[in-house]
Coordinates of C-alpha atoms and ligand atoms in Angstrom, one line a residue:
X1 CA 162.8 135.0 122.2
X2 CA 161.2 136.3 119.0
X3 CA 162.4 133.2 117.1
X4 CA 160.8 131.1 119.8
X5 CA 157.4 132.9 119.4
X6 CA 157.6 132.6 115.7
X7 CA 158.3 128.9 116.0
X8 CA 155.3 128.5 118.3
X9 CA 153.1 130.5 115.9
X10 CA 154.1 128.4 113.0
X11 CA 153.6 125.2 115.0
X12 CA 150.1 126.4 116.0
X13 CA 149.3 127.3 112.3
X14 CA 150.6 123.9 111.2
X15 CA 148.5 122.1 113.9
X16 CA 145.4 124.1 112.9
X17 CA 145.8 123.2 109.2
X18 CA 146.2 119.6 110.2
X19 CA 142.9 119.7 112.1
X20 CA 140.1 119.1 109.7
X21 CA 137.3 121.6 109.8
X22 CA 134.0 119.8 110.2
X23 CA 130.8 120.9 108.5
X24 CA 127.6 121.1 110.6
X25 CA 124.5 119.7 108.9
X26 CA 121.1 119.5 110.3
X27 CA 118.8 116.7 109.0
X28 CA 115.2 116.5 110.3
X29 CA 116.2 118.9 113.2
X30 CA 119.2 116.7 114.3
X31 CA 122.6 118.3 113.9
X32 CA 125.7 116.3 113.1
X33 CA 129.3 117.2 112.3
X34 CA 130.8 115.6 109.3
X35 CA 134.0 115.9 107.2
X36 CA 133.7 118.1 104.0
X37 CA 132.9 115.9 101.0
X38 CA 130.4 113.7 103.0
X39 CA 127.2 113.2 101.1
X40 CA 123.8 114.0 102.8
X41 CA 122.9 110.3 102.7
X42 CA 126.0 109.4 104.6
X43 CA 125.5 112.2 107.1
X44 CA 122.0 110.9 107.6
X45 CA 123.4 107.4 108.1
X46 CA 125.6 108.8 110.9
X47 CA 122.4 109.9 112.6
X48 CA 120.6 106.6 111.8
X49 CA 116.9 105.6 112.2
X50 CA 114.1 107.0 110.1
X51 CA 116.0 110.1 109.1
X52 CA 118.0 108.0 106.6
X53 CA 116.6 108.2 103.1
X54 CA 116.1 104.9 101.3
X55 CA 118.7 104.1 98.6
X56 CA 118.3 101.6 95.8
X57 CA 121.3 102.3 93.6
X58 CA 123.9 103.9 95.9
X59 CA 126.4 101.4 97.3
X60 CA 129.3 102.6 99.6
X61 CA 131.8 100.1 98.2
X62 CA 131.1 100.9 94.6
X63 CA 132.8 103.9 93.0
X64 CA 130.4 105.9 90.8
X65 CA 127.2 104.3 92.3
X66 CA 124.2 106.4 93.1
X67 CA 122.3 109.0 91.2
X68 CA 120.3 106.5 89.1
X69 CA 117.1 105.7 91.0
X70 CA 116.1 108.9 92.8
X71 CA 114.7 107.1 95.8
X72 CA 116.9 109.1 98.1
X73 CA 115.4 112.5 97.4
X74 CA 115.4 115.1 100.2
X75 CA 114.5 118.7 100.5
X76 CA 117.3 121.2 101.3
X77 CA 115.6 124.0 103.1
X78 CA 118.9 125.9 103.7
X79 CA 121.8 125.6 101.4
X80 CA 124.6 126.7 103.8
X81 CA 125.5 129.4 106.4
X82 CA 127.1 131.4 103.6
X83 CA 124.2 131.0 101.2
X84 CA 121.0 130.2 103.2
X85 CA 118.7 130.0 100.2
X86 CA 116.8 126.7 99.9
X87 CA 117.5 124.5 96.9
X88 CA 114.7 124.8 94.4
X89 CA 114.2 121.1 93.7
X90 CA 114.4 117.8 95.5
X91 CA 117.9 116.5 95.4
X92 CA 119.5 113.1 95.4
X93 CA 121.1 112.8 98.8
X94 CA 123.5 110.1 97.7
X95 CA 125.2 112.4 95.2
X96 CA 125.0 115.8 97.0
X97 CA 127.7 116.7 99.5
X98 CA 126.9 118.7 102.6
X99 CA 127.8 122.4 103.1
X100 CA 128.5 124.0 106.4
X101 CA 125.2 125.0 108.1
X102 CA 123.1 123.1 105.6
X103 CA 119.6 122.2 106.7
X104 CA 117.9 119.2 105.2
X105 CA 114.4 117.7 105.5
X106 CA 114.0 114.0 104.9
X107 CA 111.1 112.4 106.8
X108 CA 109.8 115.8 107.9
X109 CA 109.3 117.0 104.3
X110 CA 105.9 116.4 102.6
X111 CA 107.5 117.3 99.3
X112 CA 110.3 114.7 99.7
X113 CA 107.8 112.0 100.8
X114 CA 105.5 112.9 97.8
X115 CA 108.5 112.7 95.5
X116 CA 109.5 109.3 96.9
X117 CA 105.9 108.1 96.2
X118 CA 106.3 109.2 92.6
X119 CA 109.6 107.4 92.3
X120 CA 108.2 104.1 93.7
X121 CA 105.3 104.4 91.3
X122 CA 107.8 104.7 88.4
X123 CA 109.9 101.8 89.6
X124 CA 106.8 99.6 89.8
X125 CA 105.6 100.5 86.3
X126 CA 107.4 97.6 84.8
X127 CA 108.2 95.5 87.9
X128 CA 106.2 92.3 88.0
X129 CA 104.2 91.6 91.1
X130 CA 105.6 88.1 91.5
X131 CA 106.7 88.5 95.1
X132 CA 105.0 85.2 96.1
X133 CA 107.4 83.2 93.8
X134 CA 110.4 85.5 93.8
X135 CA 113.5 84.4 95.7
X136 CA 114.2 87.9 96.9
X137 CA 110.9 88.1 98.8
X138 CA 111.6 88.8 102.4
X139 CA 114.9 90.6 101.7
X140 CA 113.8 92.8 98.7
X141 CA 114.6 96.5 99.0
X142 CA 111.9 97.3 96.5
X143 CA 109.3 95.4 98.6
X144 CA 110.4 97.5 101.7
X145 CA 110.4 100.7 99.7
X146 CA 106.9 100.0 98.4
X147 CA 105.5 99.3 101.9
X148 CA 107.0 102.5 103.2
X149 CA 106.5 104.8 100.3
X150 CA 104.2 103.1 97.8
X151 CA 100.5 103.2 97.1
X152 CA 98.1 100.3 96.9
X153 CA 97.1 100.9 93.3
X154 CA 98.7 101.8 90.0
X155 CA 97.7 104.2 87.3
X156 CA 99.7 102.4 84.6
X157 CA 97.5 100.8 82.0
X158 CA 100.0 99.4 79.5
X159 CA 101.5 95.9 79.3
X160 CA 104.7 95.5 81.3
X161 CA 108.0 95.0 79.5
X162 CA 109.1 91.5 78.5
X163 CA 112.5 90.3 77.5
X164 CA 114.2 87.5 75.7
X165 CA 115.8 85.2 78.2
X166 CA 119.6 85.5 78.7
X167 CA 121.6 82.7 80.0
X168 CA 124.3 84.1 82.3
X169 CA 126.1 80.8 82.9
X170 CA 126.2 78.2 85.6
X171 CA 125.7 80.3 88.7
X172 CA 123.4 83.2 88.1
X173 CA 119.9 83.4 86.7
X174 CA 118.7 86.8 85.3
X175 CA 115.1 87.8 85.6
X176 CA 115.3 91.0 83.5
X177 CA 111.6 91.9 84.1
X178 CA 112.4 92.6 87.8
X179 CA 115.5 94.8 87.2
X180 CA 115.2 98.4 88.2
X181 CA 118.4 99.5 86.4
X182 CA 120.3 100.5 89.4
X183 CA 123.6 99.6 87.7
X184 CA 125.0 98.1 90.9
X185 CA 125.8 94.7 89.3
X186 CA 127.7 96.4 86.4
X187 CA 129.8 98.5 88.8
X188 CA 130.5 95.4 90.9
X189 CA 131.6 93.3 87.9
X190 CA 133.6 96.2 86.7
X191 CA 135.4 96.9 90.0
X192 CA 135.9 93.5 91.6
X193 CA 136.4 91.2 88.6
X194 CA 138.7 91.3 85.6
X195 CA 137.0 91.4 82.3
X196 CA 133.4 92.3 82.9
X197 CA 131.1 90.2 80.6
X198 CA 127.8 92.0 81.1
X199 CA 126.5 95.5 80.9
X200 CA 123.7 97.8 79.9
X201 CA 122.4 97.3 76.4
X202 CA 120.1 99.8 74.5
X203 CA 118.4 102.8 75.9
X204 CA 115.1 104.2 77.4
X205 CA 112.2 101.7 77.3
X206 CA 114.5 99.0 75.7
X207 CA 117.3 99.3 78.2
X208 CA 118.4 96.0 79.7
X209 CA 121.1 94.1 81.5
X210 CA 122.7 91.5 79.3
X211 CA 125.8 90.0 77.9
X212 CA 126.5 91.1 74.4
X213 CA 126.9 87.7 72.6
X214 CA 125.7 85.1 75.1
X215 CA 128.6 85.1 77.4
X216 CA 128.7 83.2 80.7
X217 CA 129.4 85.1 83.9
X218 CA 131.9 82.8 85.7
X219 CA 134.6 85.0 87.1
X220 CA 135.8 84.0 90.6
X221 CA 133.9 86.9 92.3
X222 CA 130.9 87.3 90.0
X223 CA 128.5 85.8 92.6
X224 CA 128.7 89.1 94.5
X225 CA 126.4 90.7 91.9
X226 CA 123.6 88.5 93.4
X227 CA 124.2 90.1 96.8
X228 CA 124.3 93.7 95.5
X229 CA 121.1 93.4 93.4
X230 CA 118.3 95.2 95.5
X231 CA 115.6 93.1 93.8
X232 CA 115.2 89.6 92.6
X233 CA 116.7 90.2 89.1
X234 CA 119.9 88.2 89.8
X235 CA 119.3 85.0 91.6
X236 CA 121.6 82.2 92.8
X237 CA 121.0 79.1 90.6
X238 CA 122.1 76.8 93.5
X239 CA 119.4 78.2 95.8
X240 CA 116.5 79.5 93.7
X241 CA 113.0 78.1 94.4
X242 CA 114.5 75.8 97.1
X243 CA 113.3 77.7 100.2
X244 CA 111.9 81.0 101.6
X245 CA 114.4 83.1 103.5
X246 CA 112.1 83.4 106.5
X247 CA 112.3 79.6 107.0
X248 CA 116.1 79.7 107.1
X249 CA 118.3 80.6 110.0
X250 CA 121.4 82.7 109.3
X251 CA 124.6 81.8 111.0
X252 CA 128.0 83.6 110.8
X253 CA 130.8 81.3 109.7
X254 CA 134.3 81.5 108.2
X255 CA 136.8 79.3 106.5
X256 CA 140.4 79.7 105.5
X257 CA 139.9 80.7 101.9
X258 CA 142.9 81.5 99.7
X259 CA 140.8 83.7 97.4
X260 CA 138.6 85.8 99.7
X261 CA 138.1 86.7 103.4
X262 CA 136.0 83.5 103.8
X263 CA 133.6 85.4 106.2
X264 CA 130.1 84.5 105.2
X265 CA 126.6 83.8 106.4
X266 CA 125.3 80.2 106.1
X267 CA 121.5 79.9 105.7
X268 CA 120.3 76.7 107.4
X269 CA 117.1 74.9 107.5
X270 CA 117.5 72.1 110.0
X271 CA 121.0 70.7 109.4
X272 CA 121.1 71.6 105.7
X273 CA 122.9 74.7 104.4
X274 CA 120.6 76.0 101.7
X275 CA 122.7 79.0 100.6
X276 CA 125.9 80.9 101.4
X277 CA 126.0 84.7 101.1
X278 CA 128.3 87.5 102.1
X279 CA 127.7 89.2 105.4
X280 CA 125.8 92.5 105.2
X281 CA 125.7 95.7 107.3
X282 CA 122.8 97.7 108.6
X283 CA 122.1 99.2 105.2
X284 CA 122.2 95.8 103.5
X285 CA 125.6 96.3 101.9
X286 CA 128.2 93.6 101.6
X287 CA 130.9 93.8 104.3
X288 CA 133.5 91.6 102.5
X289 CA 133.2 90.3 98.9
X290 CA 133.3 86.5 98.8
X291 CA 134.4 84.2 96.1
X292 CA 132.3 81.8 94.0
X293 CA 133.9 78.7 95.7
X294 CA 132.7 79.9 99.2
X295 CA 129.3 80.9 97.8
X296 CA 128.4 78.1 95.5
X297 CA 130.5 75.1 96.4
X298 CA 130.9 75.0 100.1
X299 CA 127.5 73.9 101.4
X300 CA 128.5 71.5 104.1
X301 CA 128.7 72.4 107.8
X302 CA 132.1 70.6 107.9
X303 CA 133.5 73.2 105.4
X304 CA 133.0 76.0 107.9
X305 CA 133.9 77.2 111.4
X306 CA 130.6 78.3 112.9
X307 CA 130.7 81.6 114.8
X308 CA 127.1 81.8 116.0
X309 CA 123.7 83.1 114.9
X310 CA 123.8 86.2 112.7
X311 CA 122.3 89.4 114.1
X312 CA 119.2 90.0 112.0
X313 CA 117.2 93.2 112.0
X314 CA 114.3 92.6 114.4
X315 CA 112.0 94.3 111.8
X316 CA 112.9 91.9 109.1
X317 CA 110.6 89.0 108.2
X318 CA 113.8 86.8 108.4
X319 CA 114.0 87.3 112.2
X320 CA 110.5 85.9 112.7
X321 CA 110.8 83.0 115.2
X322 CA 114.6 83.3 115.3
X323 CA 115.0 85.3 118.4
X324 CA 118.5 85.6 120.0
X325 CA 118.7 86.3 123.7
X326 CA 114.9 86.5 124.0
X327 CA 113.4 85.9 127.5
X328 CA 109.8 85.3 128.6
X329 CA 108.5 88.1 130.7
X330 CA 107.5 87.1 134.2
X331 CA 103.8 86.3 134.6
X332 CA 102.6 88.7 137.3
X333 CA 98.8 87.8 137.4
X334 CA 99.1 84.6 139.5
X335 CA 101.5 86.4 141.8
X336 CA 99.0 89.3 142.4
X337 CA 96.0 87.0 142.7
X338 CA 97.7 84.4 144.8
X339 CA 96.5 81.7 142.4
X340 CA 96.5 81.0 138.6
X341 CA 93.5 82.6 136.9
X342 CA 90.9 80.1 135.8
X343 CA 89.6 82.0 132.8
X344 CA 91.2 85.0 130.9
X345 CA 89.0 87.0 128.5
X346 CA 89.9 89.5 125.9
X347 CA 88.1 92.6 127.2
X348 CA 87.3 93.8 123.7
X349 CA 85.5 90.7 122.8
X350 CA 83.1 90.9 125.7
X351 CA 82.6 94.7 126.0
X352 CA 80.6 96.9 123.7
X353 CA 82.9 99.9 124.1
X354 CA 84.4 99.4 120.6
X355 CA 81.0 99.5 119.0
X356 CA 80.4 103.1 120.0
X357 CA 81.7 106.0 118.0
X358 CA 82.7 108.2 120.9
X359 CA 83.0 111.2 118.6
X360 CA 79.2 111.0 118.0
X361 CA 78.3 111.4 121.6
X362 CA 77.1 115.0 122.4
X363 CA 79.2 115.2 125.6
X364 CA 81.7 113.2 127.7
X365 CA 81.1 109.4 127.6
X366 CA 79.2 108.1 130.6
X367 CA 78.5 104.6 131.9
X368 CA 74.9 105.0 130.6
X369 CA 76.2 105.2 127.1
X370 CA 77.6 101.6 127.3
X371 CA 74.5 99.8 128.7
Ligands
LIG401 S1 120.1 93.3 87.7 FE1 119.8 94.0 89.8 S2 121.8 94.9 90.3 FE2 121.8 94.8 88.1 S3 120.9 96.7 87.4 FE3 119.2 95.3 87.6 S4 118.4 95.7 89.6 FE4 120.4 96.6 89.6
LIG402 S1 120.2 106.0 96.0 FE1 120.4 108.1 95.4 S2 119.7 108.1 93.4 FE2 119.6 106.0 93.9

């Protein structure tokens, strides 16, 4: 009997040690349970929505990424249940792991929002404002970040940096002035290709992405550095200046490729495939790396099995006029009136209500005020 109980106790202990203890973390008043070792950024991504801090250098698939750009700053108002003291400085959520009982403020922290404004101002110090001619326009993370966290002016008075032009080979065009030094392209080349040919040269103000002695980037998977670049610093030579992304329609397609998963997005205008990219997830990260052959050489519909229109974020400029499953709401006015209205007017264009500053009225507004 005693042996039996001991066995059950051991079994229970064994099962308990197998069960992973989850950490509770509260971000912007929403509590979520995550595995120990999860970063605050990934915990926020589990919650989703506006709670998620922006991230310009972190990339889930790339080991060692994150911690470079500081756009993901958050305020930790309670360190943990064991040590509830707040953290004294804003911290990079992509590199800080959660503690049990931690409380974090992202969107609800004035300090974090202010810090993000500062980071955006720094990122834009040297970034050219060439969005109207940049191929990344419409899908640029820096553009989104500036709209959400930027200011309309700059305090910077000095000339922006310029660089000697580097030729990166047949597929990729580098615009170094647009680079924000997120290091993603270097990690990508390091981790998914053999024999990385480019890297970071020099330091501080002179730092740049380049090949050391004019090498060509032509490894089978090197095209993926175009997809990971959050700005328009690395562009596809087979697509650049050919079209704007919001004129294109993205379609999921696949092919039987011996080198990669062959799962891509084709970007159509009419019947013509203008570019091929990897598919991306909600956070703009590549789902499956694709090879150069799929990306640069297969630009005919006959090369692919079409799956259907890609799901595009409805807030993205790319989704404009490309609605999937949209329906026209039923027009109720003729039904109510029993006939079609002969004339419809915009009430604001014919009334004077908008021309009154209601806060200037001494008491409640009255019909006499709008004569
Ligand atoms: S070229 Fe693009 S991906 Fe590479 S470091 Fe610069 S911004 Fe990042
Ligand atoms: S995304 Fe966290 S520092 Fe860049």
